[in-house]
Each structure stands twice: as structure tokens, then as C-alpha cells.
Amino acid sequence: MCPVFTSGKKISYGLQRINKKNPSSTINLENCSNIIIEIAYVVNVNWNSFFFLFLENYGVRKLEAVFAVLISTMALSFAWMFVDTKPNGKELLVGLLVPKLGRKTIQKAVGIVGCVITPHNVYLHSALVQSRKVDPTKKGRVQEALNYYTIECSVAVFVMFVINLCVTTVFAKGFYNTKEANSLGLLNAGKFLQERYGGGVFPILYIWGIGLLAAGQGSTLTGTYAGQFIMEGFLQLGMRKWLRSLITRSCAIVPTMIVAYAAFILYLISHGNSWFSGLRTKRLGYTAK
């Protein structure tokens, strides 16, 4: 079992027990834990961007291997969810072959298209293809490279289509025309999935969390490299690869870090009074003794 999710479950259980005795402490602890998690998330994502950029120094093959691991993890997780929920195969096939879109579903459908065919991946694929050594004077080698490029893009789009199909099917079966559908989002999706489906050997909450983590890291990786290649093409910086990566990505990463920490400080100032109230509540127990 993943230690991160196990720890989160223990913290949640601990908060519930404290809540029965001291609700003010519970609110205080939840506020503290949420802030810590948000700051850790910002630091994690930004430093991951630098880490992924430095992978390029060890060759494009290493980078592609990381892509493969993340996509495989994401695909296996969401496919597992799909199998666990046991959707109606006949209705799913009819919906694929004869799709019907109402006014409320058009926006979601367009969003799925943008999710599968992400514009920045066009630049990423083009840049990765340039890393292959192909003699442009030989038409046969050029055509061979184009054939492999077409296969690669087709497989990538198909895999992402299947992944999105699995996720959409799971949520459509569990929450279509329900009260939860209006309040469903990334923050509470795992909770609703667990309440609806539960899970067998491995709870669906953890499967969703692992898949979502892999999706987030994969998105960070593709977005980071696509932006990096675009900036290199515009700026034409003649310097070492690692230094060029550090400078160009810092232009995007450093401002986000400053905003995140500034927001954290403002949160401390605006919510400091409630924190102190929580501390005073804790001290009441010692005063009574």
C-alpha cells in the first residue's frame, strides 16, 4: 500500500477522533495540514520541472523511458478502475459509434478533445523527432522516419483516448444525474468514488490517486519540455544545455514560487487569529489540570 495514502488515512482518522472531543482543534489542524500540503505541492511540481529538464543531459532515450513509465502507470490505474466498476459494454459501444451530445455535454466533449490532442504536444513531438539522426539526402530514410513518426503519434493519441474513455465511463456510470454531480471535482473525486464503488482488493480511492499522480507528473513533464523547446527556438541561446534550461525555466518557475509563498504569508496573516484561538483551546486542558 502506498505510504502517502496510508499516512493520509491515519491523519484523517485522527482528526475525526479529535473532532469528538475538541472541534476547534480539528479545524485548526485541518487548516495547518491543508497549507502544508499546498506548499509542498508547489515545491514538488516546480522542482520536478528542473529534474525533468536535466534528464535531457543523459539522452532523449532516458526522457522517453520516463514518459513510458508515467503513461503506463496512468493507463493501468484508470483501466483497473474501469474493470472494477463494470460498465455496460453494449451501451458504451453504442455511445462510441452513435454519439449524442446535448447542450450540457458539448463543453465536456470539447474539453476531452483538447485533453487528448494537446496543442503543445505538437511542438514536443517535432522536437523529439529532431533528436534522431536521419540523412535528409536519402528519401528512403526520410520516408521511414515519417512513417515511424506517424505510428508514434497515432499510438499516443489512441492510448490517451482510451485513458479518457475509462475515466469518463467510470464517472458517468457513478454520478450521471445524481446530486453529487453538481459538486464533483478533482478535490473530492476520490472520496465520491470510494463511497460509490468502494473497491475490492485495492480500494478505488488509492487507484484513482496513483493514476492522478502519474497524470500530473506526465503533464508537468510534457508541458515543461514543450515550453523549453519553444523558448530555445525563439531565443536561440548559445550556451550549455543545463544552464540554458535553468535560465529559461526560471523565467516561468520563479514567479509562480514567489506568488505561492506570498499567498501563504497572506493566509497566515488573515487566519492568524483563528490559529491563536486554536492554540488557546489546547491550553485550556492544561489550565484545568
GROMACS .gro file of C-alpha atoms in nm:
model
  289
    1MET     CA    1   0.000   0.000   0.000
    2CYS     CA    2   0.127   0.347  -0.087
    3PRO     CA    3   0.271   0.512   0.229
    4VAL     CA    4   0.145   0.856   0.126
    5PHE     CA    5  -0.217   0.743   0.114
    6THR     CA    6  -0.176   0.534   0.430
    7SER     CA    7  -0.047   0.836   0.620
    8GLY     CA    8  -0.332   1.049   0.485
    9LYS     CA    9  -0.585   0.793   0.601
   10LYS     CA   10  -0.431   0.784   0.951
   11ILE     CA   11  -0.433   1.165   0.972
   12SER     CA   12  -0.798   1.175   0.863
   13TYR     CA   13  -0.891   0.912   1.124
   14GLY     CA   14  -0.701   1.103   1.390
   15LEU     CA   15  -0.881   1.426   1.303
   16GLN     CA   16  -1.217   1.252   1.330
   17ARG     CA   17  -1.134   1.125   1.681
   18ILE     CA   18  -1.011   1.466   1.793
   19ASN     CA   19  -1.327   1.625   1.648
   20LYS     CA   20  -1.543   1.436   1.901
   21LYS     CA   21  -1.350   1.591   2.189
   22ASN     CA   22  -1.234   1.924   2.053
   23PRO     CA   23  -1.383   2.065   1.729
   24SER     CA   24  -1.171   2.384   1.740
   25SER     CA   25  -0.853   2.179   1.737
   26THR     CA   26  -0.980   1.979   1.442
   27ILE     CA   27  -1.042   2.293   1.236
   28ASN     CA   28  -0.701   2.427   1.334
   29LEU     CA   29  -0.521   2.104   1.238
   30GLU     CA   30  -0.707   2.079   0.908
   31ASN     CA   31  -0.613   2.437   0.819
   32CYS     CA   32  -0.248   2.371   0.903
   33SER     CA   33  -0.235   2.043   0.711
   34ASN     CA   34  -0.400   2.192   0.401
   35ILE     CA   35  -0.150   2.477   0.386
   36ILE     CA   36   0.146   2.243   0.432
   37ILE     CA   37   0.017   2.015   0.156
   38GLU     CA   38  -0.036   2.308  -0.084
   39ILE     CA   39   0.314   2.449  -0.028
   40ALA     CA   40   0.467   2.102  -0.062
   41TYR     CA   41   0.275   2.057  -0.387
   42VAL     CA   42   0.408   2.384  -0.534
   43VAL     CA   43   0.767   2.299  -0.436
   44ASN     CA   44   0.731   1.943  -0.568
   45VAL     CA   45   0.593   2.044  -0.908
   46ASN     CA   46   0.848   2.321  -0.963
   47TRP     CA   47   1.150   2.115  -0.866
   48ASN     CA   48   1.020   1.826  -1.073
   49SER     CA   49   1.033   2.058  -1.373
   50PHE     CA   50   1.404   2.119  -1.316
   51PHE     CA   51   1.465   1.748  -1.261
   52PHE     CA   52   1.292   1.654  -1.585
   53LEU     CA   53   1.486   1.915  -1.778
   54PHE     CA   54   1.817   1.779  -1.654
   55LEU     CA   55   1.718   1.431  -1.774
   56GLU     CA   56   1.789   1.558  -2.125
   57ASN     CA   57   2.160   1.564  -2.041
   58TYR     CA   58   2.152   1.183  -2.020
   59GLY     CA   59   1.990   1.146  -2.361
   60VAL     CA   60   1.644   1.157  -2.513
   61ARG     CA   61   1.601   0.782  -2.462
   62LYS     CA   62   1.604   0.830  -2.083
   63LEU     CA   63   1.344   1.101  -2.118
   64GLU     CA   64   1.124   0.881  -2.333
   65ALA     CA   65   1.156   0.599  -2.076
   66VAL     CA   66   1.018   0.830  -1.806
   67PHE     CA   67   0.729   0.918  -2.040
   68ALA     CA   68   0.657   0.548  -2.089
   69VAL     CA   69   0.657   0.472  -1.714
   70LEU     CA   70   0.419   0.758  -1.631
   71ILE     CA   71   0.179   0.683  -1.914
   72SER     CA   72   0.180   0.310  -1.831
   73THR     CA   73   0.106   0.381  -1.465
   74MET     CA   74  -0.176   0.614  -1.558
   75ALA     CA   75  -0.323   0.370  -1.812
   76LEU     CA   76  -0.310   0.072  -1.575
   77SER     CA   77  -0.467   0.268  -1.288
   78PHE     CA   78  -0.761   0.403  -1.487
   79ALA     CA   79  -0.811   0.072  -1.670
   80TRP     CA   80  -0.827  -0.101  -1.330
   81MET     CA   81  -1.096   0.145  -1.224
   82PHE     CA   82  -1.284   0.076  -1.547
   83VAL     CA   83  -1.283  -0.300  -1.486
   84ASP     CA   84  -1.378  -0.261  -1.118
   85THR     CA   85  -1.686  -0.052  -1.194
   86LYS     CA   86  -1.814  -0.299  -1.460
   87PRO     CA   87  -1.984  -0.061  -1.707
   88ASN     CA   88  -2.240  -0.175  -1.961
   89GLY     CA   89  -2.035  -0.271  -2.267
   90LYS     CA   90  -2.327  -0.255  -2.509
   91GLU     CA   91  -2.427   0.098  -2.409
   92LEU     CA   92  -2.063   0.208  -2.421
   93LEU     CA   93  -2.020   0.072  -2.774
   94VAL     CA   94  -2.341   0.240  -2.891
   95GLY     CA   95  -2.225   0.568  -2.741
   96LEU     CA   96  -1.893   0.542  -2.924
   97LEU     CA   97  -2.042   0.453  -3.262
   98VAL     CA   98  -2.352   0.676  -3.243
   99PRO     CA   99  -2.263   0.965  -3.012
  100LYS     CA  100  -2.537   1.201  -2.895
  101LEU     CA  101  -2.449   1.533  -2.739
  102GLY     CA  102  -2.689   1.757  -2.554
  103ARG     CA  103  -2.629   2.121  -2.473
  104LYS     CA  104  -2.492   2.038  -2.130
  105THR     CA  105  -2.242   1.783  -2.262
  106ILE     CA  106  -2.092   1.977  -2.555
  107GLN     CA  107  -1.846   2.165  -2.334
  108LYS     CA  108  -1.727   1.839  -2.173
  109ALA     CA  109  -1.686   1.672  -2.513
  110VAL     CA  110  -1.482   1.962  -2.650
  111GLY     CA  111  -1.270   1.951  -2.333
  112ILE     CA  112  -1.195   1.582  -2.387
  113VAL     CA  113  -1.079   1.654  -2.743
  114GLY     CA  114  -0.842   1.920  -2.612
  115CYS     CA  115  -0.723   1.683  -2.342
  116VAL     CA  116  -0.642   1.405  -2.590
  117ILE     CA  117  -0.489   1.626  -2.860
  118THR     CA  118  -0.298   1.882  -2.656
  119PRO     CA  119  -0.159   2.164  -2.875
  120HIS     CA  120   0.178   2.184  -2.701
  121ASN     CA  121   0.248   1.817  -2.776
  122VAL     CA  122   0.274   1.908  -3.146
  123TYR     CA  123   0.589   2.107  -3.065
  124LEU     CA  124   0.713   1.836  -2.830
  125HIS     CA  125   0.683   1.556  -3.088
  126SER     CA  126   0.851   1.772  -3.353
  127ALA     CA  127   1.143   1.849  -3.122
  128LEU     CA  128   1.187   1.485  -3.014
  129VAL     CA  129   1.190   1.371  -3.378
  130GLN     CA  130   1.477   1.611  -3.449
  131SER     CA  131   1.692   1.419  -3.200
  132ARG     CA  132   1.701   1.123  -3.443
  133LYS     CA  133   1.988   1.123  -3.690
  134VAL     CA  134   1.838   1.095  -4.037
  135ASP     CA  135   2.020   1.169  -4.362
  136PRO     CA  136   1.796   1.422  -4.543
  137THR     CA  137   1.955   1.341  -4.879
  138LYS     CA  138   1.818   0.984  -4.873
  139LYS     CA  139   1.446   0.984  -4.947
  140GLY     CA  140   1.402   0.629  -4.822
  141ARG     CA  141   1.538   0.714  -4.475
  142VAL     CA  142   1.328   1.031  -4.457
  143GLN     CA  143   1.014   0.838  -4.551
  144GLU     CA  144   1.096   0.571  -4.294
  145ALA     CA  145   1.134   0.837  -4.024
  146LEU     CA  146   0.800   0.993  -4.124
  147ASN     CA  147   0.629   0.651  -4.107
  148TYR     CA  148   0.759   0.589  -3.756
  149TYR     CA  149   0.659   0.940  -3.654
  150THR     CA  150   0.304   0.879  -3.782
  151ILE     CA  151   0.283   0.549  -3.592
  152GLU     CA  152   0.414   0.710  -3.274
  153CYS     CA  153   0.162   0.996  -3.286
  154SER     CA  154  -0.126   0.761  -3.369
  155VAL     CA  155  -0.043   0.526  -3.081
  156ALA     CA  156  -0.005   0.818  -2.839
  157VAL     CA  157  -0.341   0.968  -2.935
  158PHE     CA  158  -0.514   0.629  -2.919
  159VAL     CA  159  -0.375   0.550  -2.573
  160MET     CA  160  -0.484   0.890  -2.441
  161PHE     CA  161  -0.828   0.835  -2.595
  162VAL     CA  162  -0.862   0.501  -2.413
  163ILE     CA  163  -0.747   0.657  -2.084
  164ASN     CA  164  -1.002   0.939  -2.113
  165LEU     CA  165  -1.270   0.687  -2.214
  166CYS     CA  166  -1.205   0.484  -1.897
  167VAL     CA  167  -1.220   0.789  -1.670
  168THR     CA  168  -1.530   0.935  -1.838
  169THR     CA  169  -1.710   0.599  -1.826
  170VAL     CA  170  -1.637   0.545  -1.456
  171PHE     CA  171  -1.770   0.887  -1.357
  172ALA     CA  172  -2.064   0.874  -1.599
  173LYS     CA  173  -2.183   0.542  -1.458
  174GLY     CA  174  -2.148   0.651  -1.097
  175PHE     CA  175  -2.259   1.012  -1.100
  176TYR     CA  176  -2.472   1.089  -1.407
  177ASN     CA  177  -2.796   1.263  -1.300
  178THR     CA  178  -2.707   1.245  -0.930
  179LYS     CA  179  -2.684   1.511  -0.660
  180GLU     CA  180  -2.309   1.458  -0.630
  181ALA     CA  181  -2.256   1.557  -0.995
  182ASN     CA  182  -2.302   1.928  -0.915
  183SER     CA  183  -2.029   1.930  -0.650
  184LEU     CA  184  -1.790   1.679  -0.809
  185GLY     CA  185  -1.434   1.796  -0.875
  186LEU     CA  186  -1.070   1.688  -0.851
  187LEU     CA  187  -1.054   1.773  -0.480
  188ASN     CA  188  -1.339   1.541  -0.379
  189ALA     CA  189  -1.350   1.292  -0.670
  190GLY     CA  190  -1.159   1.025  -0.477
  191LYS     CA  191  -1.397   1.050  -0.182
  192PHE     CA  192  -1.706   1.018  -0.403
  193LEU     CA  193  -1.553   0.726  -0.595
  194GLN     CA  194  -1.479   0.542  -0.273
  195GLU     CA  195  -1.832   0.598  -0.143
  196ARG     CA  196  -1.988   0.485  -0.471
  197TYR     CA  197  -1.772   0.187  -0.566
  198GLY     CA  198  -1.559   0.102  -0.262
  199GLY     CA  199  -1.320  -0.133  -0.437
  200GLY     CA  200  -1.212  -0.492  -0.391
  201VAL     CA  201  -0.859  -0.597  -0.301
  202PHE     CA  202  -0.728  -0.246  -0.362
  203PRO     CA  203  -0.966   0.046  -0.277
  204ILE     CA  204  -1.061   0.258  -0.576
  205LEU     CA  205  -0.959   0.572  -0.386
  206TYR     CA  206  -0.593   0.464  -0.398
  207ILE     CA  207  -0.615   0.355  -0.762
  208TRP     CA  208  -0.756   0.697  -0.854
  209GLY     CA  209  -0.485   0.871  -0.650
  210ILE     CA  210  -0.200   0.680  -0.815
  211GLY     CA  211  -0.340   0.740  -1.164
  212LEU     CA  212  -0.397   1.108  -1.093
  213LEU     CA  213  -0.042   1.145  -0.957
  214ALA     CA  214   0.103   0.985  -1.270
  215ALA     CA  215  -0.116   1.207  -1.489
  216GLY     CA  216   0.003   1.519  -1.307
  217GLN     CA  217   0.369   1.425  -1.335
  218GLY     CA  218   0.326   1.337  -1.703
  219SER     CA  219   0.156   1.669  -1.768
  220THR     CA  220   0.437   1.850  -1.589
  221LEU     CA  221   0.693   1.667  -1.800
  222THR     CA  222   0.528   1.729  -2.138
  223GLY     CA  223   0.444   2.091  -2.061
  224THR     CA  224   0.793   2.161  -1.930
  225TYR     CA  225   0.970   2.018  -2.231
  226ALA     CA  226   0.732   2.165  -2.487
  227GLY     CA  227   0.780   2.511  -2.336
  228GLN     CA  228   1.154   2.455  -2.319
  229PHE     CA  229   1.186   2.364  -2.687
  230ILE     CA  230   0.969   2.661  -2.791
  231MET     CA  231   1.176   2.906  -2.587
  232GLU     CA  232   1.500   2.764  -2.723
  233GLY     CA  233   1.371   2.810  -3.076
  234PHE     CA  234   1.273   3.173  -3.016
  235LEU     CA  235   1.574   3.283  -2.811
  236GLN     CA  236   1.847   3.077  -2.980
  237LEU     CA  237   2.062   3.081  -2.666
  238GLY     CA  238   2.418   2.968  -2.739
  239MET     CA  239   2.524   2.821  -2.404
  240ARG     CA  240   2.546   2.492  -2.222
  241LYS     CA  241   2.229   2.287  -2.223
  242TRP     CA  242   2.184   2.267  -1.844
  243LEU     CA  243   2.244   2.642  -1.800
  244ARG     CA  244   2.006   2.727  -2.081
  245SER     CA  245   1.739   2.507  -1.923
  246LEU     CA  246   1.794   2.667  -1.583
  247ILE     CA  247   1.759   3.024  -1.715
  248THR     CA  248   1.461   2.970  -1.946
  249ARG     CA  249   1.256   2.766  -1.700
  250SER     CA  250   1.335   3.000  -1.411
  251CYS     CA  251   1.150   3.272  -1.604
  252ALA     CA  252   0.831   3.069  -1.554
  253ILE     CA  253   0.901   2.885  -1.229
  254VAL     CA  254   1.043   3.159  -1.006
  255PRO     CA  255   0.737   3.392  -1.041
  256THR     CA  256   0.499   3.106  -0.951
  257MET     CA  257   0.708   3.024  -0.645
  258ILE     CA  258   0.700   3.390  -0.534
  259VAL     CA  259   0.321   3.409  -0.579
  260ALA     CA  260   0.269   3.082  -0.389
  261TYR     CA  261   0.481   3.191  -0.093
  262ALA     CA  262   0.325   3.539  -0.093
  263ALA     CA  263  -0.021   3.379  -0.082
  264PHE     CA  264   0.096   3.160   0.205
  265ILE     CA  265   0.215   3.462   0.404
  266LEU     CA  266  -0.113   3.647   0.339
  267TYR     CA  267  -0.302   3.338   0.454
  268LEU     CA  268  -0.102   3.331   0.777
  269ILE     CA  269  -0.178   3.699   0.842
  270SER     CA  270  -0.551   3.673   0.765
  271HIS     CA  271  -0.604   3.345   0.951
  272GLY     CA  272  -0.358   3.402   1.235
  273ASN     CA  273  -0.634   3.489   1.476
  274SER     CA  274  -0.810   3.156   1.429
  275TRP     CA  275  -0.480   2.974   1.475
  276PHE     CA  276  -0.417   3.151   1.804
  277SER     CA  277  -0.771   3.067   1.914
  278GLY     CA  278  -0.698   2.705   1.841
  279LEU     CA  279  -0.380   2.723   2.048
  280ARG     CA  280  -0.572   2.879   2.336
  281THR     CA  281  -0.825   2.595   2.313
  282LYS     CA  282  -0.544   2.345   2.352
  283ARG     CA  283  -0.411   2.527   2.655
  284LEU     CA  284  -0.750   2.508   2.832
  285GLY     CA  285  -0.687   2.143   2.904
  286TYR     CA  286  -0.361   2.221   3.085
  287THR     CA  287  -0.527   2.508   3.274
  288ALA     CA  288  -0.799   2.275   3.404
  289LYS     CA  289  -0.534   2.039   3.537
   0.00000   0.00000   0.00000
